[in-house]
Amino acid sequence: MSQPPLASTPLAVVILAAGKGTRMKSDLHKVLHPLAGKPMLLHLIDTVQQLTPERTVVVVGAGREQVEAAVTPRGAAIAQQVEQLGTGHAVAQAEAALNGFDGDVLILYGDVPLVGAATMQRMLERLHGADAPAAVVLGFRPADAAAYGRVLTEAGSDRIARMVEFKDANAAERAETLCNSGLMAVASRDLFALLARVGNDNAAGEYYLPDIVMLAREDGRVTAVIETVEAEVAGVNSRAELASVEAAWQAARRARAMADGATLIAPEAVWFAHDTTLGRDVVIEPNVFFGPGVSVADGATIRAFCHLEGAQIASGVEVGPYARLRPGAVLEEGAKVGNFVEVKKTRLGRGAKANHLTYLGDAEVGAGANVGAGTITCNYDGFFKYKTVIGDGAFIGSNSALVAPVTIGDGAIVAAGSVLTRDVEAGALALVRPEQVSKPGWATRFREKMRARKAARART
């Protein structure tokens, strides 16, 4: 994205996250529920970081410890709203954390995670317009205005004439379609002075943040609204709303993937994580799930019903169908992992293959090696993990168990059905199974004896 146009104006961000989230019915704080594998609140904070704020303050109520642990590594401060007395009261709790700050303040909501940096910039740009508004409100026109607060503007203008909460609106005001998202930009020198004047003489008995707009107007100041699409300001108050926001995020990510040159055969059946990266000419078949930390290089193919997390996939690699790549899986150029193969903390060298029914954990598989069906690296003894090394060009026969730590040299062959507990030198054959014994006529005699015994029992 482009550089923020207001770099000379200091910026602070206040994120409200004090709601109890009772409709989520969860022990996890509402704003920490994941969206595309990352907590909603961290989506918002990471977006905010694109604007390089000097300070970020998260206002919390219950569950402070959870939120503080999540945001402190991002450099955010915590302010606590002990009593839930409304959005105006919540923002006021950030005053101490912004002591000495002189600049613009963006007011955001931790459960509204999809608002983009470009929209935030537009709010800040409008705040510095020629008419010097005291506040800028982010509005939207939902398909169903429902119980949103309304924004009424002066005719033919973006200047706000009145803002009213739905509970306090009359029929004519409720008929308006421009709604208040709650997001706002205000100069710090105005924000807390206006908040100090906000009362709670309303239907809910709360201190409403939007009231500062009307207080500024009473002072003869201009306030303005800019508009965005409904999806960008969708809030999450329940599991159903979280699923809806997830669906919107996924739809946008799929569209971007295809625009960037990936083929999604059934886009609606592919699920991305927040940090999934795809190269050009990648093909993704239906029912593929990407967990966090996956990168896929040019020309790779991910076949149907695969689950990938923490994996690096090089160009020309083929994965699946029905494969699972776990954290630490690295597939080098041209490698192939087939159906019902699980790979964890393992590197497959260039052109190496594990085509089916295999577990590779804590291993190094050399270039061009072939791992047969049913092979298992026995990497765990119940206490510690151990490593298996398979050399370049080695061949591991089907139904082999490689008991780590063990090394199979370059070009070695492990016979099918072997259980290896010792290293195999390069170019050697490892054969670990008893000699086959054949007893002519034994099976025929056994069946005759058993049929006779069964018939005898039937007669008694």
XYZ file of C-alpha atoms in Angstrom, residues 81-270:
190
model
C -12.988 0.110 31.827
C -14.126 -1.339 35.126
C -17.803 -0.418 34.661
C -19.491 -0.778 31.283
C -20.982 2.693 30.948
C -20.939 3.142 27.185
C -18.551 3.842 24.348
C -17.842 7.432 25.394
C -16.897 6.274 28.867
C -14.714 3.536 27.338
C -12.709 5.978 25.213
C -12.276 8.264 28.230
C -10.389 5.456 29.989
C -7.563 5.874 27.442
C -6.850 9.468 28.498
C -4.058 8.569 30.913
C -2.330 6.371 28.306
C -2.438 9.294 25.849
C -1.166 11.854 28.337
C 1.109 14.299 26.545
C 0.101 13.137 23.094
C -0.802 15.839 20.557
C -2.088 14.579 17.230
C -4.867 12.566 15.619
C -6.732 9.770 17.378
C -8.402 6.912 15.535
C -11.121 5.182 17.539
C -11.659 1.579 16.436
C -13.389 -1.552 17.748
C -11.675 -4.849 18.461
C -14.664 -6.812 17.195
C -14.695 -4.922 13.857
C -11.571 -6.474 12.357
C -11.895 -5.942 8.598
C -11.600 -2.160 8.322
C -8.688 -1.437 6.012
C -5.746 0.923 6.284
C -6.925 2.850 3.211
C -10.233 3.619 4.900
C -8.444 4.721 8.042
C -6.316 7.044 5.919
C -9.402 8.549 4.302
C -10.760 9.325 7.754
C -7.539 11.068 8.710
C -7.389 12.986 5.434
C -10.930 14.263 5.966
C -10.001 15.304 9.493
C -7.434 17.627 7.923
C -9.845 19.026 5.324
C -10.124 22.719 4.565
C -13.139 23.105 6.862
C -11.165 21.552 9.767
C -13.831 19.209 11.155
C -13.697 18.459 14.851
C -14.466 14.807 14.192
C -14.870 12.401 11.288
C -17.303 9.497 11.546
C -17.156 6.373 9.389
C -20.603 5.628 8.024
C -22.098 2.841 5.917
C -25.406 1.892 4.321
C -26.314 -1.675 5.342
C -28.816 -3.851 3.550
C -30.768 -3.868 6.811
C -30.255 -0.782 8.956
C -31.787 -2.641 11.907
C -30.848 -1.006 15.214
C -27.784 0.941 14.085
C -27.369 4.562 15.091
C -28.197 6.973 12.272
C -26.120 9.768 10.718
C -28.044 12.684 9.205
C -26.114 15.052 6.950
C -26.654 18.560 5.651
C -28.197 18.504 2.193
C -25.645 17.838 -0.551
C -22.789 17.651 1.947
C -20.787 15.204 4.048
C -21.207 17.500 7.035
C -23.128 15.950 9.899
C -26.354 17.635 10.949
C -27.331 15.123 13.602
C -26.400 11.721 14.981
C -28.848 9.664 16.976
C -28.857 6.218 18.549
C -31.601 3.933 17.285
C -33.154 3.721 20.747
C -33.549 7.486 20.825
C -34.480 8.057 17.156
C -37.931 9.003 15.923
C -39.613 7.361 12.935
C -38.218 9.858 10.404
C -34.678 9.440 11.717
C -34.956 5.662 11.660
C -35.961 5.899 7.995
C -32.505 7.271 7.139
C -30.114 4.682 5.629
C -26.710 6.148 6.547
C -25.591 4.389 9.713
C -22.844 4.953 12.237
C -20.132 2.273 12.352
C -18.778 3.690 15.606
C -15.335 4.299 14.115
C -14.134 7.864 14.390
C -11.151 10.181 13.912
C -10.701 13.107 16.307
C -7.855 15.447 17.150
C -6.517 14.645 20.596
C -6.848 18.277 21.700
C -10.628 18.014 21.102
C -11.374 14.429 22.066
C -11.127 14.376 25.842
C -12.482 17.892 26.295
C -15.606 16.860 24.411
C -15.860 13.542 26.249
C -15.834 15.348 29.574
C -19.074 17.064 28.544
C -20.937 13.924 27.465
C -23.941 13.058 29.641
C -26.027 9.923 30.008
C -29.529 11.313 29.648
C -30.684 8.716 27.128
C -32.715 5.517 26.932
C -29.781 3.313 27.975
C -28.317 5.612 30.616
C -24.923 5.371 28.916
C -22.249 7.818 27.818
C -22.340 7.639 24.033
C -19.217 8.408 22.011
C -21.266 9.847 19.081
C -22.521 12.599 21.401
C -19.204 14.407 20.946
C -20.299 15.122 17.374
C -23.327 17.084 18.503
C -21.358 18.802 21.253
C -18.835 19.985 18.673
C -21.675 21.244 16.497
C -23.055 23.185 19.453
C -19.639 24.848 19.642
C -19.984 25.900 16.017
C -17.563 23.262 14.774
C -17.955 21.185 11.614
C -18.108 17.398 11.827
C -18.082 15.100 8.793
C -18.851 11.563 7.710
C -17.165 9.417 5.097
C -18.709 6.201 3.821
C -17.472 2.668 3.339
C -19.063 -0.655 2.407
C -20.959 -2.686 4.961
C -18.561 -5.657 4.849
C -15.634 -3.531 6.012
C -17.344 -2.561 9.257
C -19.045 -5.871 10.042
C -18.930 -6.541 13.767
C -18.675 -9.834 15.636
C -20.864 -10.444 18.661
C -21.714 -14.114 18.187
C -20.346 -17.291 16.663
C -22.702 -16.831 13.710
C -21.374 -13.319 13.063
C -17.810 -14.612 13.368
C -18.592 -17.196 10.694
C -20.071 -14.483 8.492
C -16.978 -12.280 8.826
C -14.756 -15.292 8.181
C -16.722 -16.012 5.004
C -16.296 -12.416 3.825
C -12.554 -12.509 4.530
C -12.149 -15.837 2.735
C -14.112 -14.643 -0.306
C -11.875 -11.604 -0.640
C -8.715 -13.687 -0.204
C -9.812 -16.217 -2.811
C -10.509 -13.444 -5.287
C -7.063 -11.981 -4.666
C -5.403 -15.387 -5.083
C -7.004 -15.875 -8.476
C -6.256 -12.299 -9.547
C -2.606 -12.942 -8.655
C -2.391 -16.004 -10.909
C -3.461 -19.040 -8.875
C -6.093 -21.495 -10.095
C -8.763 -22.400 -7.558
C -10.909 -25.073 -9.159
C -13.681 -24.632 -6.575
C -12.871 -21.348 -4.812
C -15.593 -21.689 -2.201
C -14.013 -24.965 -1.008
C -10.545 -23.517 -0.296
